[in-house]
Coordinates of C-alpha atoms in Angstrom, one line a residue:
M121 CA 56.8 -44.4 -155.9
Q122 CA 57.3 -46.6 -152.8
I123 CA 60.0 -45.6 -150.4
A124 CA 61.7 -48.4 -148.5
G125 CA 63.5 -48.8 -145.2
N126 CA 65.0 -45.8 -143.4
A127 CA 64.2 -43.5 -146.3
R128 CA 60.6 -44.1 -145.7
E129 CA 60.8 -43.3 -142.1
I130 CA 62.8 -40.1 -142.9
A131 CA 60.2 -39.1 -145.5
A132 CA 57.4 -39.7 -143.0
A133 CA 59.1 -37.5 -140.4
F134 CA 59.8 -34.8 -142.9
A135 CA 56.2 -34.9 -144.1
A136 CA 55.0 -34.6 -140.6
L137 CA 57.3 -31.6 -140.0
L138 CA 56.0 -29.9 -143.1
G139 CA 52.4 -30.6 -141.9
V140 CA 53.1 -28.9 -138.6
L141 CA 54.5 -25.9 -140.4
A142 CA 51.6 -25.8 -142.8
M143 CA 49.1 -26.0 -140.0
T144 CA 50.9 -23.2 -138.1
A145 CA 50.9 -21.0 -141.2
A146 CA 47.2 -21.7 -141.9
T147 CA 46.2 -20.8 -138.4
A148 CA 48.3 -17.6 -138.3
G149 CA 47.7 -16.3 -141.8
S150 CA 44.6 -17.8 -143.5
A151 CA 41.9 -19.1 -141.2
A152 CA 39.6 -19.3 -144.1
A153 CA 41.7 -22.1 -145.6
Q154 CA 40.7 -24.4 -142.7
G155 CA 38.8 -22.7 -140.0
S156 CA 35.9 -21.2 -141.9
A157 CA 34.4 -24.6 -142.6
A158 CA 34.5 -25.4 -138.9
A159 CA 32.6 -22.2 -138.1
A160 CA 29.8 -22.8 -140.5
P161 CA 28.6 -25.8 -142.5
P162 CA 29.8 -26.0 -146.1
A163 CA 27.7 -24.2 -148.7
A164 CA 25.0 -26.3 -150.4
A165 CA 23.5 -25.8 -153.8
G166 CA 19.9 -24.7 -153.9
G167 CA 17.5 -25.4 -156.6
P168 CA 15.8 -28.6 -157.8
A169 CA 16.3 -32.0 -156.1
D170 CA 18.5 -33.2 -159.0
A171 CA 20.9 -30.3 -158.6
P172 CA 24.4 -31.4 -157.5
E173 CA 25.4 -30.8 -153.9
I174 CA 28.1 -28.2 -153.5
V175 CA 30.8 -28.1 -150.8
A176 CA 32.8 -24.9 -150.9
L177 CA 35.8 -23.9 -148.8
P178 CA 36.9 -20.5 -149.9
S179 CA 40.5 -19.4 -149.0
P180 CA 40.9 -16.1 -150.9
S181 CA 44.7 -15.8 -150.1
S182 CA 45.5 -19.2 -151.5
P183 CA 47.1 -19.3 -155.0
L184 CA 45.7 -22.8 -155.5
V185 CA 42.2 -24.2 -156.2
A186 CA 41.3 -27.8 -155.5
I187 CA 38.3 -29.5 -157.2
R188 CA 36.7 -32.8 -156.3
L189 CA 33.8 -34.3 -158.2
L190 CA 32.3 -37.2 -156.2
F191 CA 29.7 -39.5 -157.8
R192 CA 27.7 -41.9 -155.8
A193 CA 28.8 -44.8 -158.0
G194 CA 31.2 -47.5 -157.0
S195 CA 32.0 -51.2 -157.3
I196 CA 28.7 -52.0 -155.4
D197 CA 27.0 -50.8 -158.6
D198 CA 28.9 -53.4 -160.8
P199 CA 26.4 -55.8 -162.4
P200 CA 26.9 -59.4 -161.5
G201 CA 29.5 -60.9 -163.8
K202 CA 30.8 -57.5 -164.8
E203 CA 32.9 -56.8 -161.8
G204 CA 35.2 -53.8 -162.5
L205 CA 32.7 -51.8 -164.6
A206 CA 32.6 -48.8 -162.3
G207 CA 36.4 -48.6 -162.2
L208 CA 36.7 -49.0 -165.9
T209 CA 34.1 -46.3 -166.6
A210 CA 36.0 -43.9 -164.4
L211 CA 39.2 -44.5 -166.4
M212 CA 37.3 -44.0 -169.7
V213 CA 36.5 -40.5 -168.4
A214 CA 39.8 -39.5 -166.7
E215 CA 42.4 -41.4 -168.8
A216 CA 40.9 -41.4 -172.3
S217 CA 40.1 -39.3 -175.3
T218 CA 37.3 -36.7 -175.4
A219 CA 35.0 -35.9 -178.3
K220 CA 37.3 -33.0 -179.1
R221 CA 40.8 -34.3 -178.7
P222 CA 42.7 -37.6 -178.3
Y223 CA 44.0 -38.6 -174.9
S224 CA 47.6 -37.8 -175.9
Q225 CA 46.5 -34.2 -176.7
L226 CA 44.7 -34.0 -173.4
L227 CA 47.8 -34.9 -171.5
E228 CA 49.8 -32.4 -173.5
D229 CA 47.3 -29.6 -172.7
L230 CA 47.3 -30.5 -169.0
Y231 CA 51.1 -30.5 -168.8
P232 CA 51.8 -26.8 -168.8
L233 CA 49.1 -26.3 -166.1
A234 CA 51.1 -28.7 -163.8
A235 CA 47.8 -30.4 -163.2
E236 CA 46.1 -33.7 -163.9
I237 CA 42.6 -35.3 -163.8
G238 CA 42.8 -37.9 -161.2
S239 CA 40.2 -40.6 -160.7
D240 CA 39.6 -43.1 -157.9
T241 CA 36.8 -45.7 -157.6
D242 CA 36.0 -47.3 -154.3
R243 CA 33.1 -49.5 -153.1
E244 CA 30.5 -46.7 -152.9
V245 CA 31.9 -43.7 -154.8
T246 CA 34.0 -42.5 -157.7
V247 CA 36.0 -39.3 -157.4
F248 CA 37.6 -37.1 -160.0
S249 CA 40.1 -34.6 -158.6
G250 CA 42.7 -32.1 -159.4
T251 CA 44.6 -29.1 -157.9
V252 CA 45.6 -26.2 -160.1
A253 CA 47.2 -22.8 -159.8
R254 CA 44.5 -20.1 -159.6
A255 CA 45.8 -18.4 -162.7
A256 CA 45.2 -21.6 -164.7
L257 CA 41.8 -22.4 -163.2
D258 CA 39.7 -21.5 -166.3
T259 CA 41.8 -23.6 -168.7
Y260 CA 41.9 -26.5 -166.3
T261 CA 38.2 -26.4 -165.6
G262 CA 37.5 -26.4 -169.4
L263 CA 39.6 -29.6 -169.8
L264 CA 38.0 -31.2 -166.8
E265 CA 34.5 -30.5 -168.0
E266 CA 35.3 -31.7 -171.5
A267 CA 36.6 -35.0 -170.1
L268 CA 33.6 -35.5 -167.9
L269 CA 30.9 -34.3 -170.3
T270 CA 32.1 -35.5 -173.7
P271 CA 34.1 -38.8 -173.3
A272 CA 34.8 -40.3 -176.7
F273 CA 34.5 -43.9 -175.5
S274 CA 36.9 -45.0 -178.2
E275 CA 37.7 -48.7 -178.7
S276 CA 41.5 -48.2 -178.3
D277 CA 41.1 -46.3 -175.0
F278 CA 38.7 -49.1 -173.8
R279 CA 41.2 -51.9 -174.5
R280 CA 44.1 -49.9 -172.9
N281 CA 42.2 -49.2 -169.7
Q282 CA 40.7 -52.7 -169.5
Q283 CA 44.2 -54.0 -169.8
Q284 CA 45.4 -51.6 -167.1
L285 CA 42.9 -52.9 -164.6
L286 CA 43.7 -56.5 -165.5
S287 CA 47.4 -55.8 -165.0
Y288 CA 46.7 -54.2 -161.6
L289 CA 45.0 -57.5 -160.5
T290 CA 47.4 -59.9 -162.0
N291 CA 50.8 -58.0 -161.9
T292 CA 50.4 -55.5 -159.1
L293 CA 48.2 -57.4 -156.6
R294 CA 49.2 -61.0 -157.3
A295 CA 52.8 -60.5 -158.3
S296 CA 54.5 -57.5 -156.8
N297 CA 52.6 -56.0 -153.9
D298 CA 51.9 -58.4 -151.1
E299 CA 50.6 -55.6 -148.8
L300 CA 47.8 -54.6 -151.1
L301 CA 47.2 -58.3 -152.0
G302 CA 46.6 -59.2 -148.3
L303 CA 44.5 -56.1 -147.7
E304 CA 42.1 -56.7 -150.6
A305 CA 41.9 -60.4 -150.0
L306 CA 41.0 -59.8 -146.3
Q307 CA 38.2 -57.4 -147.4
Q308 CA 36.8 -60.1 -149.7
R309 CA 36.8 -62.6 -146.9
I310 CA 35.1 -60.2 -144.4
F311 CA 32.5 -59.0 -146.9
A312 CA 32.0 -62.3 -148.7
G313 CA 28.4 -62.4 -150.1
H314 CA 28.1 -58.6 -149.5
P315 CA 28.0 -55.8 -152.1
Y316 CA 31.6 -55.0 -150.9
G317 CA 32.7 -58.5 -151.8
H318 CA 34.9 -57.7 -154.8
A319 CA 37.7 -55.2 -155.4
P320 CA 36.9 -51.9 -157.3
A321 CA 39.4 -53.1 -159.9
G322 CA 37.0 -56.0 -160.5
T323 CA 37.9 -59.6 -161.3
V324 CA 39.7 -61.1 -164.2
A325 CA 36.6 -62.8 -165.4
G326 CA 34.4 -59.8 -164.8
L327 CA 36.7 -57.4 -166.7
G328 CA 36.9 -59.8 -169.6
S329 CA 33.1 -59.8 -170.0
I330 CA 32.7 -56.0 -170.1
T331 CA 32.0 -54.4 -173.4
L332 CA 32.3 -50.8 -174.5
D333 CA 28.5 -50.6 -174.6
D334 CA 28.4 -51.6 -170.9
V335 CA 30.7 -48.6 -170.1
R336 CA 28.4 -46.2 -172.1
Q337 CA 25.3 -47.5 -170.2
F338 CA 27.0 -47.3 -166.8
Y339 CA 28.1 -43.7 -167.5
R340 CA 24.6 -42.7 -168.6
R341 CA 22.9 -44.3 -165.6
H342 CA 25.3 -43.3 -162.8
Y343 CA 27.0 -40.0 -163.9
T344 CA 24.1 -37.8 -163.1
R345 CA 23.4 -34.5 -161.4
A346 CA 21.5 -36.2 -158.6
N347 CA 24.5 -38.5 -157.9
L348 CA 27.1 -35.7 -158.0
M349 CA 28.7 -33.8 -155.1
I350 CA 30.9 -30.9 -156.2
G351 CA 33.7 -29.8 -154.0
V352 CA 35.8 -26.6 -154.5
A353 CA 38.5 -25.2 -152.1
G354 CA 41.1 -22.4 -152.3
G355 CA 41.4 -19.1 -154.0
Y356 CA 38.7 -19.4 -156.6
P357 CA 36.8 -16.4 -157.9
E358 CA 33.4 -15.5 -156.4
G359 CA 30.6 -17.6 -157.9
F360 CA 32.9 -20.3 -159.3
P361 CA 31.3 -23.3 -157.5
A362 CA 27.8 -22.3 -158.8
R363 CA 29.3 -21.7 -162.3
L364 CA 30.9 -25.2 -162.3
A365 CA 27.5 -26.7 -161.2
R366 CA 25.8 -24.9 -164.1
D367 CA 28.5 -26.1 -166.6
L368 CA 27.9 -29.7 -165.4
G369 CA 24.1 -29.2 -165.9
S370 CA 24.2 -31.1 -169.2
L371 CA 24.7 -34.4 -167.2
P372 CA 21.5 -36.4 -167.0
A373 CA 19.2 -35.4 -164.1
G374 CA 19.0 -38.9 -162.6
S375 CA 17.6 -39.6 -159.2
R376 CA 19.1 -40.1 -155.8
E377 CA 18.8 -43.8 -155.1
A378 CA 18.5 -45.2 -151.6
R379 CA 21.9 -46.9 -150.9
T380 CA 21.3 -48.5 -147.5
L381 CA 23.6 -51.5 -147.4
P382 CA 23.1 -54.6 -145.2
P383 CA 25.6 -55.4 -142.5
P384 CA 28.1 -58.1 -143.5
A385 CA 27.6 -61.5 -142.0
P386 CA 29.5 -61.9 -138.7
P387 CA 32.5 -64.2 -138.9
A388 CA 31.7 -67.8 -138.1
G389 CA 34.6 -68.7 -135.9
R390 CA 38.2 -68.2 -136.9
H391 CA 38.7 -68.6 -140.7
I392 CA 42.2 -68.4 -142.0
T393 CA 43.0 -68.1 -145.7
L394 CA 46.6 -68.8 -146.8
I395 CA 47.4 -67.4 -150.2
D396 CA 50.1 -69.7 -151.6
K397 CA 52.7 -67.6 -153.3
E398 CA 56.5 -67.8 -153.9
T399 CA 57.6 -65.0 -151.6
A400 CA 60.4 -64.5 -149.2
S401 CA 58.3 -63.1 -146.4
V402 CA 54.8 -63.6 -144.9
G403 CA 52.1 -60.9 -144.7
V404 CA 49.5 -61.2 -142.0
H405 CA 46.1 -59.5 -142.0
F406 CA 43.1 -60.3 -139.8
G407 CA 39.9 -58.5 -138.9
F408 CA 36.1 -58.5 -138.6
P409 CA 33.2 -56.2 -139.3
L410 CA 32.3 -53.3 -137.1
P411 CA 28.7 -52.2 -136.6
I412 CA 29.7 -48.5 -136.3
T413 CA 31.2 -45.7 -138.4
R414 CA 32.5 -42.2 -137.7
K415 CA 29.0 -40.8 -137.4
D416 CA 28.4 -43.0 -134.3
A417 CA 29.3 -41.8 -130.8
D418 CA 31.2 -45.1 -129.9
F419 CA 33.5 -44.6 -132.8
Y420 CA 35.5 -41.9 -130.9
P421 CA 36.4 -43.9 -127.8
L422 CA 37.2 -46.8 -130.1
M423 CA 39.5 -44.5 -132.0
V424 CA 41.6 -44.0 -128.9
A425 CA 41.8 -47.8 -128.2
N426 CA 42.8 -48.3 -131.8
S427 CA 45.4 -45.5 -131.7
F428 CA 46.9 -47.1 -128.6
L429 CA 47.2 -50.4 -130.6
G430 CA 48.9 -48.6 -133.4
E431 CA 48.3 -45.9 -136.0
H432 CA 49.3 -46.5 -139.5
R433 CA 53.0 -45.7 -140.1
T434 CA 53.7 -44.6 -136.6
F435 CA 56.0 -46.1 -134.0
N436 CA 54.3 -45.5 -130.7
G437 CA 51.6 -48.1 -130.9
L438 CA 51.4 -51.2 -128.7
L439 CA 51.7 -53.6 -131.7
M440 CA 54.7 -51.8 -133.1
V441 CA 56.5 -51.7 -129.7
Q442 CA 55.8 -55.3 -128.8
L443 CA 56.3 -57.0 -132.2
R444 CA 58.9 -54.8 -133.9
Q445 CA 60.9 -52.9 -131.2
I446 CA 61.1 -55.5 -128.5
R447 CA 61.0 -58.7 -130.6
G448 CA 62.3 -57.6 -133.9
L449 CA 59.7 -59.6 -135.8
N450 CA 59.1 -57.3 -138.8
Y451 CA 58.8 -53.8 -140.1
G452 CA 55.2 -52.6 -139.6
D453 CA 52.4 -53.5 -137.1
Y454 CA 49.2 -51.4 -137.2
S455 CA 45.5 -51.6 -136.5
Y456 CA 42.5 -49.9 -138.2
I457 CA 38.8 -49.2 -137.5
E458 CA 38.2 -48.0 -141.0
Y459 CA 39.2 -49.0 -144.5
W460 CA 42.6 -47.5 -145.3
H461 CA 43.1 -46.7 -148.9
N462 CA 46.4 -47.6 -150.6
P463 CA 48.4 -48.2 -147.4
P464 CA 51.8 -48.8 -148.8
F465 CA 51.9 -45.3 -150.2
T466 CA 49.9 -43.2 -147.7
Y467 CA 50.8 -41.9 -144.3
H468 CA 47.6 -40.3 -143.2
P469 CA 44.0 -41.7 -143.9
P470 CA 43.0 -40.4 -147.4
P471 CA 39.6 -38.9 -147.8
N472 CA 36.8 -39.8 -150.2
V473 CA 36.5 -43.5 -149.6
P474 CA 33.4 -43.2 -147.4
R475 CA 31.7 -46.5 -146.5
Q476 CA 28.5 -47.3 -144.7
R477 CA 30.1 -50.5 -143.4
Q478 CA 33.5 -50.6 -141.8
Y479 CA 35.7 -53.2 -140.2
F480 CA 38.5 -53.6 -137.7
S481 CA 41.8 -55.0 -139.0
V482 CA 45.4 -55.6 -138.0
W483 CA 48.3 -55.5 -140.5
V484 CA 51.6 -57.3 -139.7
R485 CA 54.3 -57.6 -142.3
P486 CA 56.8 -58.6 -143.5
V487 CA 57.6 -61.6 -141.3
V488 CA 60.2 -64.3 -142.0
P489 CA 58.4 -67.6 -142.6
A490 CA 59.7 -69.2 -139.4
D491 CA 58.0 -66.5 -137.3
A492 CA 54.7 -66.3 -139.2
H493 CA 52.7 -68.5 -136.7
F494 CA 54.2 -66.7 -133.7
A495 CA 53.5 -63.3 -135.3
L496 CA 49.8 -64.1 -135.8
R497 CA 49.6 -65.2 -132.2
A498 CA 51.5 -62.2 -130.9
A499 CA 49.1 -59.7 -132.7
L500 CA 46.1 -61.6 -131.4
Y501 CA 47.6 -61.6 -127.9
E502 CA 48.0 -57.8 -127.9
V503 CA 44.5 -57.2 -129.2
R504 CA 43.2 -59.5 -126.5
Q505 CA 45.2 -57.6 -123.8
V506 CA 43.6 -54.3 -124.8
Q507 CA 40.1 -55.9 -125.0
A508 CA 40.5 -57.5 -121.6
H509 CA 42.5 -54.9 -119.6
G510 CA 42.0 -51.6 -121.5
L511 CA 44.2 -48.6 -121.0
T512 CA 45.6 -47.2 -117.8
P513 CA 44.7 -43.6 -117.0
E514 CA 48.2 -42.6 -118.1
Q515 CA 48.0 -44.5 -121.3
F516 CA 44.6 -43.0 -122.1
E517 CA 45.8 -39.4 -121.5
L518 CA 48.9 -39.9 -123.6
T519 CA 47.0 -41.6 -126.5
R520 CA 44.1 -39.1 -126.5
N521 CA 46.5 -36.1 -126.6
F522 CA 48.5 -37.7 -129.4
L523 CA 45.3 -38.4 -131.4
L524 CA 44.0 -34.8 -130.9
N525 CA 47.1 -33.4 -132.4
Y526 CA 47.8 -36.1 -135.0
S527 CA 44.4 -35.9 -136.6
K528 CA 45.0 -32.3 -137.5
L529 CA 47.8 -33.5 -139.7
W530 CA 45.3 -35.4 -141.9
V531 CA 44.2 -32.1 -143.5
Q532 CA 47.5 -30.4 -144.3
D533 CA 46.4 -29.3 -147.8
L534 CA 43.4 -27.8 -149.6
S535 CA 42.4 -31.0 -151.3
S536 CA 42.5 -33.1 -148.2
R537 CA 40.4 -30.6 -146.2
L538 CA 37.9 -30.5 -149.0
G539 CA 37.8 -34.3 -149.2
Y540 CA 37.1 -34.6 -145.5
Q541 CA 34.4 -32.0 -145.7
M542 CA 32.7 -33.9 -148.5
D543 CA 33.0 -37.2 -146.6
S544 CA 31.3 -35.6 -143.6
R545 CA 28.5 -34.4 -145.9
Y546 CA 28.3 -38.0 -147.3
Y547 CA 28.0 -39.5 -143.8
G548 CA 25.5 -36.8 -142.8
M549 CA 27.6 -35.6 -139.8
P550 CA 29.6 -32.5 -138.7
Y551 CA 33.1 -32.0 -140.1
F552 CA 35.0 -35.1 -139.0
I553 CA 38.2 -33.4 -137.9
D554 CA 36.3 -30.9 -135.7
E555 CA 34.2 -33.8 -134.4
I556 CA 37.4 -35.6 -133.2
Q557 CA 38.4 -32.5 -131.3
S558 CA 35.0 -32.0 -129.8
R559 CA 34.2 -35.6 -128.8
L560 CA 37.7 -36.6 -127.6
A561 CA 37.7 -33.6 -125.2
H562 CA 34.9 -35.4 -123.3
V563 CA 35.9 -39.0 -123.7
T564 CA 37.1 -40.8 -120.5
A565 CA 39.4 -43.8 -120.0
E566 CA 36.3 -45.7 -118.9
D567 CA 34.6 -44.9 -122.2
V568 CA 37.6 -46.1 -124.1
N569 CA 37.9 -49.4 -122.1
R570 CA 34.2 -50.0 -122.5
A571 CA 34.4 -49.6 -126.3
A572 CA 37.4 -51.9 -126.4
R573 CA 35.5 -54.6 -124.5
K574 CA 32.5 -54.2 -126.7
Y575 CA 34.0 -54.0 -130.2
L576 CA 37.4 -55.7 -130.1
S577 CA 37.5 -59.5 -130.2
T578 CA 39.8 -62.4 -131.0
D579 CA 37.0 -65.0 -130.7
A580 CA 35.8 -64.7 -134.3
F581 CA 37.7 -63.2 -137.2
D582 CA 38.9 -63.7 -140.8
A583 CA 42.7 -63.9 -141.4
V584 CA 44.7 -63.8 -144.6
L585 CA 48.3 -64.8 -144.7
V586 CA 50.4 -64.4 -147.9
T587 CA 53.0 -67.1 -147.7
A588 CA 55.2 -69.6 -149.5
N589 CA 54.8 -73.3 -148.5
A590 CA 51.3 -72.6 -147.5
A591 CA 50.5 -76.3 -147.0
K592 CA 53.1 -76.6 -144.3
L593 CA 51.8 -73.5 -142.4
A594 CA 48.3 -74.8 -142.8
E595 CA 49.1 -78.0 -141.1
A596 CA 50.8 -76.2 -138.1
L597 CA 47.7 -73.9 -137.8
K598 CA 45.3 -76.8 -137.9
Q599 CA 47.1 -78.7 -135.2
D600 CA 47.4 -75.5 -133.2
Q601 CA 50.9 -76.6 -132.2
P602 CA 53.3 -74.4 -130.1
S603 CA 55.3 -71.8 -132.1
P604 CA 58.2 -70.7 -129.9
K605 CA 60.1 -67.6 -130.9
Q606 CA 63.9 -68.1 -131.5
Y607 CA 66.2 -65.1 -130.8
N608 CA 69.7 -64.4 -132.0
S609 CA 70.5 -62.1 -129.1
Q610 CA 69.8 -61.8 -125.4
V611 CA 66.2 -60.9 -124.5
A612 CA 64.7 -59.7 -121.2
P613 CA 63.3 -62.4 -118.9
D614 CA 59.9 -60.8 -118.8
V615 CA 59.7 -60.9 -122.6
L616 CA 60.6 -64.6 -122.7
E617 CA 58.0 -65.3 -120.1
T618 CA 55.3 -63.6 -122.1
D619 CA 56.5 -65.4 -125.2
K620 CA 55.6 -68.7 -123.5
Q621 CA 52.0 -67.5 -123.4
I622 CA 52.0 -66.2 -126.9
G623 CA 53.7 -69.3 -128.4
T624 CA 51.0 -71.5 -127.0
L625 CA 48.0 -69.1 -127.5
A626 CA 45.1 -71.3 -128.7
I627 CA 43.8 -70.1 -132.0
K628 CA 41.7 -73.2 -132.7
P629 CA 41.0 -72.2 -136.3
T630 CA 37.5 -73.1 -137.5
A631 CA 38.8 -73.5 -141.1
V632 CA 42.2 -73.1 -142.9
D633 CA 42.0 -72.7 -146.6
V634 CA 44.9 -72.7 -149.1
V635 CA 44.4 -70.7 -152.2
P636 CA 46.9 -70.5 -155.1
V637 CA 47.7 -66.9 -155.8
D638 CA 46.7 -67.2 -159.5
Q639 CA 43.2 -68.0 -158.4
V640 CA 42.8 -64.8 -156.3
F641 CA 40.6 -62.1 -158.0
Q642 CA 39.9 -64.6 -160.8
K643 CA 36.1 -64.4 -160.5

């Protein structure tokens, strides 16, 4: 459920408070729930090369157990012309009948356990997850294993899940959620011609071409022991992770395939895509590929620069202060140096969407149409300021201290801690949350400003704006005409002076394309 307006802010603040309390309790009462993984690397399965990896985070005092099963199979594995096959296959495991019971019965049997079998498919991985009370672990595990090992692959489930993905593309993305529409469209622009170039939900044409036999073949090829990483956290009994691995031993052996992905092509100039849609506001996204990920040393000083620009759903960032608080342009203004999963509904970066290739992006929405051109320029202006001038020593210290504490809130629960441990194993690096603490302790303001100069840019980028009357905005962008901001109340003289620079900031777009919304995600 999406929370709007002040209720969303209150919910975020309350969630943060609960996170602080949870972290305090974990530190005082159960170091094993979080700290043990920091002291030693997660346990790994021994045995043959095709044995699943195991990441185990025991917390004997916890009444809960979290399970995550990560397969190295994502939308990059979709065959050409069958975009969406990885996502559809995951639904045919998690939201479908088994060989032993119909899906309706599976839901009924999960209900008294207060548990579910969740699934999520991204570009590189598919994850099945659930958290259950320790007392119900055996029953839940049996149902999870049944779903994963003996999917029925019934025709009725296939049609229902195929329609679910089609509805997500055509009703959710195109019709009702401009935030996700802009995010996914931006990724498709940044990664055009790359294996990341289509949404995990697929395309309308791709989903229409998939057959039930395609799903069976994808399942047999990619759902293998060699592709599997098993994660278990919480108060599970001794030997449970190894037992789960043995139970899943009936999966095909498979082989670990090399998955080194090429870098995306750098943006050629400033390409702006306007998605023409009847909507009352305008959503603005822009960004470009980054040559680094969290396993690289430069990622950590860049984290500080990005946090200074604006963390997701926080109110202290430069973009938020300048665009929302001072100028009243819109609700949210944030920047990112990694893909952020499901941003309208998440407050902290969700785990288990690891990617070898990342990108920088800025998210500005919603903006009234009259301010759209100015808002794009204002966001570009602030990024340019950080790139050119960096952070002062005071800004650096404040931002670094915030990030050191804020990042601890990303792992408030068992499942999140487990997910981050698994991601770190996937990237081949130490535990990411500990790495933040270790590396930021030694980062300097000079390091941060150097990273900002090196990796931030407004010279070449892709931008996506979701807007009505796209042809009119396209003409204004092509002409690069001034876009002065009009205020209904008195504004400080220094703000008006800066607005003169923003309103005439040269974008000089290399290309401006107008795309009807019903053509987006079509093929």
